[in-house]
Coordinates of C-alpha atoms and ligand atoms in Angstrom, one line a residue:
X23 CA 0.0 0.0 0.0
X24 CA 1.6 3.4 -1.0
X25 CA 1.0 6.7 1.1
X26 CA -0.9 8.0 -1.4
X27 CA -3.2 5.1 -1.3
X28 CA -4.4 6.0 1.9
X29 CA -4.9 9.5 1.7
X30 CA -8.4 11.0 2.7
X31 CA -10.1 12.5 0.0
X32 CA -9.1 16.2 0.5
X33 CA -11.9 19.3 1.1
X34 CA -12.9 20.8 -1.9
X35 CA -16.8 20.2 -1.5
X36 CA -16.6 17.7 0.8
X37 CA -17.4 19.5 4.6
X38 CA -14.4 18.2 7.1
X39 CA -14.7 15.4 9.2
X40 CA -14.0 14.9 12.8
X41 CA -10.9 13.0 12.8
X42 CA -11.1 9.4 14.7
X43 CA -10.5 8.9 17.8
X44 CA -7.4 6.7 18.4
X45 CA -8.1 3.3 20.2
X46 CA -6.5 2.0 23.6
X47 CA -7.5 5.3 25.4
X48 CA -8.4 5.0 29.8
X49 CA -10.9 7.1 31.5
X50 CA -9.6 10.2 32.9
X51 CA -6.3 9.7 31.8
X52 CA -7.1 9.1 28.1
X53 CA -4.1 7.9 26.4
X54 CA -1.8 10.0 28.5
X55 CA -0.6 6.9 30.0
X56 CA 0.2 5.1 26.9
X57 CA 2.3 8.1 26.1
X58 CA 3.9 8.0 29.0
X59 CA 4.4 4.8 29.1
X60 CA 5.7 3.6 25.7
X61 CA 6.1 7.4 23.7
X62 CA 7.6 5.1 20.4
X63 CA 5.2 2.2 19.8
X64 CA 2.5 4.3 20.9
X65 CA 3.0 6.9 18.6
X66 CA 4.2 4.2 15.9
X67 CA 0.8 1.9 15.9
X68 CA -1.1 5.6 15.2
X69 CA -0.7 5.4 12.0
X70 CA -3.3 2.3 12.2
X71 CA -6.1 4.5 13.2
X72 CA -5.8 7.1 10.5
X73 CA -3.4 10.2 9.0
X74 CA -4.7 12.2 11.7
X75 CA -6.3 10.8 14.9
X76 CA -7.9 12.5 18.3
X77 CA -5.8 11.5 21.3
X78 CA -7.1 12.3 24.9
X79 CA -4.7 13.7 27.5
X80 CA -7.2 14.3 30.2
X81 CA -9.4 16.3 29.5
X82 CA -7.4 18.0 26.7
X83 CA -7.4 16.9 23.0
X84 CA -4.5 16.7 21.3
X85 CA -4.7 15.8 17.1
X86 CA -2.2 12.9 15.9
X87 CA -0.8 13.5 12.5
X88 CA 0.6 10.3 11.3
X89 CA 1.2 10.7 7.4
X90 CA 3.9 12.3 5.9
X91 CA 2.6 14.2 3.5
X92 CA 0.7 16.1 6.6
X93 CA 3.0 16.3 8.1
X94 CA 4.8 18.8 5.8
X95 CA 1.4 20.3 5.4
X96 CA 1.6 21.2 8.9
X97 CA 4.8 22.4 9.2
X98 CA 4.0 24.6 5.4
X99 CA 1.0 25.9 6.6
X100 CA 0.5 29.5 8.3
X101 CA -2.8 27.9 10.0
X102 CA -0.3 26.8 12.8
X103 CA 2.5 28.3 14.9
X104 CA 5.1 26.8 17.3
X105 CA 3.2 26.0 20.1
X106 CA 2.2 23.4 22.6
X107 CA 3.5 21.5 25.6
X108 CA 6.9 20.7 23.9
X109 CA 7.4 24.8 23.7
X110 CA 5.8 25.9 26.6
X111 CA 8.4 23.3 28.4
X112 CA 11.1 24.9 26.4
X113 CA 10.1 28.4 26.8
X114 CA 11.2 28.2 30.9
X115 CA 14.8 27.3 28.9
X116 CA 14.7 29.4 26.0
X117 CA 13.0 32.5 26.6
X118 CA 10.4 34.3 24.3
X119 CA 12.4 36.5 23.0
X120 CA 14.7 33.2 21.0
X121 CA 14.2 32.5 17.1
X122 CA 13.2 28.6 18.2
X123 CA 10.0 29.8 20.8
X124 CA 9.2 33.3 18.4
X125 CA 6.5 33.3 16.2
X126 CA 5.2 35.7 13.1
X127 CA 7.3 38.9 12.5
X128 CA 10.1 38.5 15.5
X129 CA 10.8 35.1 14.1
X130 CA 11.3 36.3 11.0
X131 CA 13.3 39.1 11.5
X132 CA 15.3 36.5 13.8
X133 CA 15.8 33.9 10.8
X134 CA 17.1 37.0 8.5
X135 CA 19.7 37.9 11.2
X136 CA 21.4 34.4 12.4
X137 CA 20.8 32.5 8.9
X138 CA 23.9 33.5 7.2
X139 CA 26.1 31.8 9.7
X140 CA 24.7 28.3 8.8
X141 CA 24.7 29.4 4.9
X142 CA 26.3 26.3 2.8
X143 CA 29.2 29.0 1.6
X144 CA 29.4 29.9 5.3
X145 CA 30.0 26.1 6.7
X146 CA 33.8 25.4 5.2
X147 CA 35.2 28.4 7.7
X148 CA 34.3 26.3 10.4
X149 CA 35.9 23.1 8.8
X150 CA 39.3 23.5 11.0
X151 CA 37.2 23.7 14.5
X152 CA 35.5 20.9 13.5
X153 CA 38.5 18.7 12.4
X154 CA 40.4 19.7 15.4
X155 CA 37.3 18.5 17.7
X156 CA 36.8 15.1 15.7
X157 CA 40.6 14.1 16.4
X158 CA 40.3 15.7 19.9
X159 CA 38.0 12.4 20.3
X160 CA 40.3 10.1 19.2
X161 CA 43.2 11.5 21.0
X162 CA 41.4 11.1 24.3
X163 CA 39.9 8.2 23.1
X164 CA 43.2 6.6 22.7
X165 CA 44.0 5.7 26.5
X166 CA 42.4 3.0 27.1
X167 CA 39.3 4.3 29.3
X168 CA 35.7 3.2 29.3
X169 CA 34.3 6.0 27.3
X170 CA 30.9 7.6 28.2
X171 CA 29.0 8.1 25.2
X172 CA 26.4 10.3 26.8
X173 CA 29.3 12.8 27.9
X174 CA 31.2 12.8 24.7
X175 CA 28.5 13.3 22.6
X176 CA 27.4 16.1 24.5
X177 CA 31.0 17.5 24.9
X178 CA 31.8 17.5 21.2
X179 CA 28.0 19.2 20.0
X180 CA 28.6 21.8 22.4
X181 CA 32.1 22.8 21.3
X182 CA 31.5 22.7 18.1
X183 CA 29.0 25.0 18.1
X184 CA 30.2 27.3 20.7
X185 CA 33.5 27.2 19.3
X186 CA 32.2 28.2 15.5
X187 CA 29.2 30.3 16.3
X188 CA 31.1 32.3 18.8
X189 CA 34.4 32.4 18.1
X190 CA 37.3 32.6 21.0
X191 CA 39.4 30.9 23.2
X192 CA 37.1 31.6 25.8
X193 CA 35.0 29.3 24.9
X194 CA 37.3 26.4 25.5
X195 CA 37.0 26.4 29.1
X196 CA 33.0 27.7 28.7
X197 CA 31.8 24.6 26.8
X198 CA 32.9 22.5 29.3
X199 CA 30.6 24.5 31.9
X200 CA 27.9 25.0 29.3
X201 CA 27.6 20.9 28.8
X202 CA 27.6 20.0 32.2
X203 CA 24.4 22.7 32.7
X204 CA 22.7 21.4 29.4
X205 CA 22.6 17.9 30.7
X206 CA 21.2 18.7 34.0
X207 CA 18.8 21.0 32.5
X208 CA 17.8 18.2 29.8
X209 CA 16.2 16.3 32.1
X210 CA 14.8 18.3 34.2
X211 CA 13.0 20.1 31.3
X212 CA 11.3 16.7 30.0
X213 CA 10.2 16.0 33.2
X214 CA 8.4 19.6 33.5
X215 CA 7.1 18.4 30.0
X216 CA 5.3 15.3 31.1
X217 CA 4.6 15.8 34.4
X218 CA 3.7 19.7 34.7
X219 CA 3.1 19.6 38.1
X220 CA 3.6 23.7 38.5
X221 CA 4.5 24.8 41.7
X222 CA 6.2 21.6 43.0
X223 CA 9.4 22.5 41.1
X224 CA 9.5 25.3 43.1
X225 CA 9.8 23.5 46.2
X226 CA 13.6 23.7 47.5
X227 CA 14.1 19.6 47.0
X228 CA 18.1 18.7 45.5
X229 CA 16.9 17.8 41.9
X230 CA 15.5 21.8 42.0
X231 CA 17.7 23.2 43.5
X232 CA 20.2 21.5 41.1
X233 CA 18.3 22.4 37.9
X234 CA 17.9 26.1 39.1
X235 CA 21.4 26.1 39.5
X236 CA 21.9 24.7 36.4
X237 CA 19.7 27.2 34.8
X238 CA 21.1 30.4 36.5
X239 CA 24.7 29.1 35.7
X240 CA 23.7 28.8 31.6
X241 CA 22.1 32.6 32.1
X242 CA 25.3 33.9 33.7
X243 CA 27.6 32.0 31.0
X244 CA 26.1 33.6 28.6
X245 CA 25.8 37.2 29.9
X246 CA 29.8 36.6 30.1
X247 CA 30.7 35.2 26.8
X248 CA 28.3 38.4 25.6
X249 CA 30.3 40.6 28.1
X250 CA 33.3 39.8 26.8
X251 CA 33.0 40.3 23.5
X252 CA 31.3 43.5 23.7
X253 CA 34.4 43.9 26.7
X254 CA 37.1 43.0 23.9
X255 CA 36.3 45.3 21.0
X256 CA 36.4 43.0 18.4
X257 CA 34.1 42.0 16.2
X258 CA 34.8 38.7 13.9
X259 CA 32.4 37.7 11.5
X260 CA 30.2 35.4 13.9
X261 CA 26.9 34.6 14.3
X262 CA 27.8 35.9 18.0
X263 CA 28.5 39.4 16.2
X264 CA 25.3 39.3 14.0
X265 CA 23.1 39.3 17.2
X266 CA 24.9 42.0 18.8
X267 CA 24.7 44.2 15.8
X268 CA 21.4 43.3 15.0
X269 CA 18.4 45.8 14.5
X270 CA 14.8 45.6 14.4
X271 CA 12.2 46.5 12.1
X272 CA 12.7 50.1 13.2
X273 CA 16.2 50.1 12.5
X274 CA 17.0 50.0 16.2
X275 CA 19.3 47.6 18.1
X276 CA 17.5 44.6 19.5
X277 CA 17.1 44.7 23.0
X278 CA 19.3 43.1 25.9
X279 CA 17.0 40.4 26.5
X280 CA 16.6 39.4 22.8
X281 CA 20.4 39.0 22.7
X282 CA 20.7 36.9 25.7
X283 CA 17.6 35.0 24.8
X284 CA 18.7 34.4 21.0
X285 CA 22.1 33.4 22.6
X286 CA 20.3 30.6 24.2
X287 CA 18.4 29.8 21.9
X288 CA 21.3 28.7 19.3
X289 CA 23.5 26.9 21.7
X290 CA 20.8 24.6 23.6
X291 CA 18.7 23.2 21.0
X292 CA 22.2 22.7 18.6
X293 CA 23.8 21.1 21.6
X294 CA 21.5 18.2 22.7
X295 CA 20.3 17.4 19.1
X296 CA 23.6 17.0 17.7
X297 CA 25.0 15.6 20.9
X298 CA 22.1 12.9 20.7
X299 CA 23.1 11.9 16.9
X300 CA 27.1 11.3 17.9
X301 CA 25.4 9.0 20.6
X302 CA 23.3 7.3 18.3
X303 CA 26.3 6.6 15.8
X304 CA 28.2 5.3 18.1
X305 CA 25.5 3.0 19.0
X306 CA 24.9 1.8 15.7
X307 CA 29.1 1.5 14.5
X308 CA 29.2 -0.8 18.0
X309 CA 26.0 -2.5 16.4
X310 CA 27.3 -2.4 13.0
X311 CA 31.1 -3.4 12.7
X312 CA 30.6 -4.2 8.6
X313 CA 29.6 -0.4 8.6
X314 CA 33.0 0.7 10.3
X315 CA 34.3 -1.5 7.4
X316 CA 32.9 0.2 5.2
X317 CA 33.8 4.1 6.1
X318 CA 37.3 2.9 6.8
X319 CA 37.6 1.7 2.9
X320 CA 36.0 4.7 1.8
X321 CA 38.3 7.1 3.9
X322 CA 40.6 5.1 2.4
X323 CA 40.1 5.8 -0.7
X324 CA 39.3 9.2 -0.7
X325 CA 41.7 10.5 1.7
X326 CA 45.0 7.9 2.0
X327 CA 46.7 8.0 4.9
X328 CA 46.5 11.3 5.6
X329 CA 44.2 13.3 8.5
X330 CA 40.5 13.4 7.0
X331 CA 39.7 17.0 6.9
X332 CA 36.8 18.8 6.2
X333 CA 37.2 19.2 2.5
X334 CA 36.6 15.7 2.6
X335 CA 33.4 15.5 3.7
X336 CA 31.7 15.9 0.8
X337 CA 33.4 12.9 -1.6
X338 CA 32.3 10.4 1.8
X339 CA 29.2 9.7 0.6
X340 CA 28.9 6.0 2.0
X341 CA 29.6 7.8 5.2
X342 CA 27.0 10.7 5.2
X343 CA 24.3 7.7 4.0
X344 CA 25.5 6.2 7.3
X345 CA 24.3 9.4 9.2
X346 CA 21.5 9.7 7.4
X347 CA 20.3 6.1 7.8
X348 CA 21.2 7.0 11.9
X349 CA 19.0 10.1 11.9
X350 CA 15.8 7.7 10.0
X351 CA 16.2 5.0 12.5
X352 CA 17.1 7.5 15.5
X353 CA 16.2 11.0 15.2
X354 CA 17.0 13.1 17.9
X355 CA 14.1 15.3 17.5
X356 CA 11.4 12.7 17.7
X357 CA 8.5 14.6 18.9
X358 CA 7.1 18.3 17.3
X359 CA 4.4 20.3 18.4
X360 CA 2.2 22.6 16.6
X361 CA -1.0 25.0 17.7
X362 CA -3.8 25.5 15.5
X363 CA -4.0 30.0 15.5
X364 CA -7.6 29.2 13.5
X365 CA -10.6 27.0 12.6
X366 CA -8.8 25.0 9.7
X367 CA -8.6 21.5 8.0
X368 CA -5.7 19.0 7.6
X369 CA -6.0 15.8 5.1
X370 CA -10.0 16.6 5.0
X371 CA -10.3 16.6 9.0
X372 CA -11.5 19.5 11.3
X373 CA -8.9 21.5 13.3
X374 CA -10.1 23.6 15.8
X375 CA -8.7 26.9 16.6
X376 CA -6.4 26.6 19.8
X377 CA -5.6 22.8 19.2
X378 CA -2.7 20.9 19.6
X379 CA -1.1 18.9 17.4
X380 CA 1.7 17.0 17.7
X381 CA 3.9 14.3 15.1
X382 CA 6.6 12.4 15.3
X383 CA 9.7 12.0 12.9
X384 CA 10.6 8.8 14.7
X385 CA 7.2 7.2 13.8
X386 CA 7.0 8.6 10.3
X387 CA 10.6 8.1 9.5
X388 CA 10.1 4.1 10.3
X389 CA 7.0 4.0 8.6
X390 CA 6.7 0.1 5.9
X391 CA 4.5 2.9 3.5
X392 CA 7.6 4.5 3.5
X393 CA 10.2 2.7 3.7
X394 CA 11.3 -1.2 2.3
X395 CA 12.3 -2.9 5.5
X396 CA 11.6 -0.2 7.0
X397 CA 13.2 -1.4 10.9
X398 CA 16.8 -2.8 9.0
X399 CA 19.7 0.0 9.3
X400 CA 20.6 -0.1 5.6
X401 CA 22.5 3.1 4.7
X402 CA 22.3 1.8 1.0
X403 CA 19.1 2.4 0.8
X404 CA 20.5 6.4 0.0
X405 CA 22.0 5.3 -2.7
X406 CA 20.2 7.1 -6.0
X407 CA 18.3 4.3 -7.8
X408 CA 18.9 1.7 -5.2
X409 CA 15.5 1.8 -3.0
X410 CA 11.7 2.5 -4.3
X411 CA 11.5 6.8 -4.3
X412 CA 11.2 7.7 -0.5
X413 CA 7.7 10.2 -0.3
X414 CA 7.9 13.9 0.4
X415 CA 8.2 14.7 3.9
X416 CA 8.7 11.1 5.2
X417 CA 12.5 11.8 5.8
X418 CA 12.8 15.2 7.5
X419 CA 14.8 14.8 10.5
X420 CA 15.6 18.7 10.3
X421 CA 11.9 19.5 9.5
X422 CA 10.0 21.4 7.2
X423 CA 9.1 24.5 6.3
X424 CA 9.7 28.0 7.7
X425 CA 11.3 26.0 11.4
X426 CA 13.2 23.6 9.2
X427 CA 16.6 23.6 11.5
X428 CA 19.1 25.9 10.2
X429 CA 21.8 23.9 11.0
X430 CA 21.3 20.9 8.8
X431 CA 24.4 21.5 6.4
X432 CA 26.3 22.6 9.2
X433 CA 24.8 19.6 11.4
X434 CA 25.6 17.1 8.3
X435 CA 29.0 18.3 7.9
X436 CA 30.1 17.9 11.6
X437 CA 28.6 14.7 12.0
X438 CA 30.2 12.8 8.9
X439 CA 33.5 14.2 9.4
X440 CA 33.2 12.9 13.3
X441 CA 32.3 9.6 11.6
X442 CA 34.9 9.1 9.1
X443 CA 37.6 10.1 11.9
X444 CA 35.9 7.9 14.8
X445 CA 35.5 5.0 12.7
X446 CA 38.8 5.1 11.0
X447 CA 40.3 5.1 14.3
X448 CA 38.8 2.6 16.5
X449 CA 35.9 -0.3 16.5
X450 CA 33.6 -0.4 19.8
X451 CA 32.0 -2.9 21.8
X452 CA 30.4 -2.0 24.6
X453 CA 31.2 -2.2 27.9
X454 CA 29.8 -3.7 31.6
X455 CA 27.2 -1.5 32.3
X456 CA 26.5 -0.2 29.1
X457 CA 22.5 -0.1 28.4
X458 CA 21.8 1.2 24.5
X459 CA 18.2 1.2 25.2
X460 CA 16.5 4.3 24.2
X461 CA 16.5 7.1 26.2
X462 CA 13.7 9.5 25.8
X463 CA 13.8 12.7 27.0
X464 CA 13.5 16.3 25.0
X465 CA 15.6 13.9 22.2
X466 CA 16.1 10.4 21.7
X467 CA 19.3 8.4 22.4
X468 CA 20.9 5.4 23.6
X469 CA 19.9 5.3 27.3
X470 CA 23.5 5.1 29.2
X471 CA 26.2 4.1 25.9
X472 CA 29.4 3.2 28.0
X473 CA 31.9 1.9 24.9
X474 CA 35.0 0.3 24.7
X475 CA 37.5 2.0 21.7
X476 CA 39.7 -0.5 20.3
X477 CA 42.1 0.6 18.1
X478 CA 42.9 -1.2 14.6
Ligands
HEM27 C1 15.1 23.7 14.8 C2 16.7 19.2 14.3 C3 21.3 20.7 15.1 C4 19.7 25.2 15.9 C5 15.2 22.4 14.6 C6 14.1 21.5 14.1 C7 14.5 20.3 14.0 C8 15.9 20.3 14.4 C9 13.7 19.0 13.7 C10 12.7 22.0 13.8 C11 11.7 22.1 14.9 C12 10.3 22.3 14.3 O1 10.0 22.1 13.2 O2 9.4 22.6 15.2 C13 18.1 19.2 14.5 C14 18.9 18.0 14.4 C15 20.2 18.4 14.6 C16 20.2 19.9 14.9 C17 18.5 16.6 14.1 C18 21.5 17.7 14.6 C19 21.7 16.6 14.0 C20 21.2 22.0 15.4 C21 22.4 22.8 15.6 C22 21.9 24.1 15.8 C23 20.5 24.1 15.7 C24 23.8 22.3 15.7 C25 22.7 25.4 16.2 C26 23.9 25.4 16.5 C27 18.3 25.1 15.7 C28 17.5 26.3 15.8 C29 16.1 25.9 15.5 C30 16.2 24.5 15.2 C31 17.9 27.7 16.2 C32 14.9 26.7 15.5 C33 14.6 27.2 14.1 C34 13.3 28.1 14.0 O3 12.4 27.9 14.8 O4 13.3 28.9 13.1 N1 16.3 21.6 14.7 N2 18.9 20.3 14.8 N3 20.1 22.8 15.4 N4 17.5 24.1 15.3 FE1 18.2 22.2 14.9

C-alpha cells in the first residue's frame, strides 16, 4: 500500500470530518498513559487509526498526524504556529524572546539575522574547529578508558558550536561548563514536560535546586561570553556578532534580553540534538562493525593515509548515508508540536482553533509505506536508484518548512566528518554496564552508551 493510497479524500466540496478517535484510550487519563508509558510504539501503531487521529490527555485533545505528507502540510501551513506542551516546556529554557519559541514577524526578522552563519558558503570556515574536535576524540579516546558516550556526545556538540558560532578561546573552558548545565537541564525540562506539576518544582528539594542552579549558571555563561565580546572590542564575522549588531524593524538595536535569549536559543537546541546523533552513531558502529568497514575503505580511498579534513566530507558519501540512515532510525528530535491559531482543515479533518497537534519524525521516519524494511539500518538504501523513491516529507529529520533547523548543512557536515575520523580510528564494543536502550527525553538516544574504543 503506497502513502498515497491511503490519503483521505481532501476538502474541496466535501465538509471536514472529525478526525477518529485513536483506540487503547483509559478514562480520565485518556491515552496520557500510553504516552507515558511507551512514547515510540504508541506513537508508531497511530498510524493504524488514520493520518490524523484525536488523542485524549485528560481532558485535553490533542490531534495525531501520522502521514507524511501532513506532516509537511503542517509544518508549510500559516494555519499553525510553534506551540504546545513541547514549547511551553522549552520556553522556561529558552526564553520568548529566542528565534526557536518566536513566532510571526520576531521570528522572521530573527531567521534573516542568524541564517547566514549556517549558509552552505558559510560552513567550510568552520571546517578547522570541527577537524580539530573530531581528532580531539580520538586523542582522548586513545588511552584505554571506558568512554561515556552520553558525555562525549554532548561534549563534542557543544564545542563545536560554541567554538564556531562564537568564536574565542574563551570558549574552550566555557563549553565544558555549558555541557555540564545542558545535561542537567535536559532532564529536568522533560520531566516539567510530562509531568507539569507547576509549583512543585519550586519546592527547594536537591533535583531543583540543582536544575535552578543549572539554569542560572547557563544565564550567567552567557551574559559573560556576551560581556566579553562587547568587553574585547572585536568584532569577527560570527553569528555571535550578528546578534549583537542586530536591528529591528525600526532600524533600532535589539534589546538586551533578545540578545541573551537568541544566545540561548542557538546553543541549547544545537547542543542536545547534535550531541544525541554522535550518541546514536556510536551506538549503531558498535551495532554495526561491517559499517566501520565500510567508512574505513571509503576514507581510504578518498583520503589515503592522511588526517581526514573537512574538505573531505563531501566525496564520503557511503559515510554521510550512514548518518543519514542513523537520523531515519534515531532522530534526535522525535516529537514536534504545533498549535492550531484558527478553525482550519488538515488531510479533509476538522482542526479547531487553539488545538494541539503534535507528530513524530521517529514514527513517520520508520514508517513500511515509506520505507522497504523499514526497521533494517541499511545506509544503502540512500543510494540514487537503489530503493523505491522515498515520499515527500517522510524523511525530515531537520523539518519542514519555515522551522526547518538551520543547522542541517552545518549539522551534516560535523557529523560525517566525526564519523569518518571515529571510525577510522577505532571499533567499539560496549562495555559492563553499558544499556543502549533508548533514552527518551526532549531527544532520543541510547539510554547510558558506556563503549570500549579498540584501536585497529
Ligand atoms: C530547529 C533538528 C542541530 C539550531 C530544529 C528543528 C528540528 C531540528 C527538527 C525544527 C523544529 C520544528 O519544526 O518545530 C536538529 C537536528 C540536529 C540539529 C536533528 C543535529 C543533528 C542544530 C544545531 C543548531 C540548531 C547544531 C545550532 C547550532 C536550531 C534552531 C532551531 C532548530 C535555532 C529553531 C529554528 C526556528 O524555529 O526557526 N532543529 N537540529 N540545530 N535548530 Fe536544529
Amino acid at each position: 500500500m503506497t502513502v498515497e493510497s491511503v490519503k483521505p479524500e481532501s476538502s474541496g466540496t466535501t465538509a471536514p470530518q472529525e478526525p477518529p478517535l485513536a483506540g487503547g484510550g483509559v478514562p480520565l487519563l485518556g491515552h496520557g498513559w500510553k504516552l507515558a508509558r511507551g512514547p515510540l510504539a504508541f506513537l508508531e501503531q497511530l498510524r493504524d487509526h488514520g493520518d490524523v487521529v484525536r488523542l485524549r490527555l485528560g481532558p485535553k485533545t490533542v490531534y495525531a498526524v501520522t502521514a507524511p505528507e501532513l506532516t509537511g502540510e503542517l509544518a508549510l501551513s500559516p494555519d499553525y504556529i510553534i506551540s504546545g506542551p513541547l514549547w511551553e516546556s522549552l520556553e522556561s529554557l529558552l526564553g520568548k524572546e529566542g528565534v526557536a519559541t518566536a513566532n510571526g514577524p520576531l521570528h522572521r526578522r530573527q531567521r534573516r539575522t542568524i541564517q547566514p552563519a549556517f549558509r552552505l558558503d558559510a560552513i567550510p570556515a568552520y571546517g578547522p574547529v570541527m577537524e580539530e574536535e573530531a581528532y580531539a576524540l580520538v586523542e582522548r579516546w586513545s588511552r584505554g578508558e571506558v568512554l561515556d558516550a552520553t558525555a562525549e556526545g554532548f561534549r563534542v556538540a557543544v564545542r563545536i558550536s560554541a567554538r564556531c558560532l562564537m568564536r574565542g578561546t574563551y570558549m574552550d573552558a566555557r563549553s565544558e561548563r555549558i555541557t555540564s548545565a545542558l545535561a542537567t537541564l535536559f532532564a529536568g525540562m522533560y520531566q516539567r514536560m510530562v509531568l507539569p506539576l507547576g509549583p512543585l518544582y519550586r519546592v527547594p528539594i536537591p533535583a531543583n535546586r540543582e536544575f535552578n542552579r543549572a539554569l542560572a549558571d547557563l544565564h550567567r555563561l552567557v551574559d559573560e561570553i556576551i560581556a566579553e565580546r562587547r568587553g574585547s572590542g572585536q568584532k569577527p564575522d560570527d553569528l555571535l556578532t550578528a546578534l549583537l549588531e542586530a536591528k529591528d524593524e525600526n532600524g533600532d538595536p535589539i534589546g538586551e534580553q533578545e540578545i541573551h535569549d537568541q544566545v540561548v536559543a542557538i546553543l541549547t537546541p544545537g547542543s542536545e540534538t547534535a550531541g544525541s546523533v554522535v550518541m546514536s552513531l556510536l551506538h549503531v558502529l558498535t551495532e554495526h562493525p561491517d559499517q566501520v568497514d565500510k567508512i574505513r575503505a571509503e576514507v581510504k580511498n578518498v583520503v589515503g593515509d592522511r588526517r581526514v579534513a573537512f574538505g573531505d566530507v563531501r566525496k564520503l558519501r557511503h559515510t554521510a548515508n550512514v548518518v543519514v540512515e542513523t537520523m531515519r532510525l534515531y532522530p534526535a528530535v522525535w516529537i514536534l508540536t504545533r498549535r492550531a491559531v484558527t478553525d482550519t482543515e488538515l488531510g479533509g479533518y476538522r482542526i479547531p482553533a487553539g488545538a494541539d497537534i503534535v507528530y513524530s519524525p521517529y514514527a513517520v521516519q520508520r514508517d513500511p509505506r515509506s520505507f522497504e524494511r523499514n526497521e533494517e539500518f541499511d545506509p544503502d538504501r540512500w543510494l540514487p536508484g537503489h530503493s523505491a523513491p522515498v515520499p515527500k516529507y517522510a524523511m525530515s529529520p531537520f523539518g519542514v518548512g519555515n522551522r526547518k533547523c538551520p543547522s542541517d548543512h552545518f549539522s551534516m557536515a560535523e557529523l560525517t566528518l566525526i564519523a569518518a575520523v571515529v571510525a577510522s580510528a577505532f571499533r567499539f564494543e560496549p562495555a559492563p554496564g553499558s544499556d543502549h536502550r533508548t533514552h527518551i527525553g526532549i531527544t532520543l538516544r541510547p539510554r547510558r552508551l558506556r563503549l570500549r574504543a579498540l584501536p585497529g
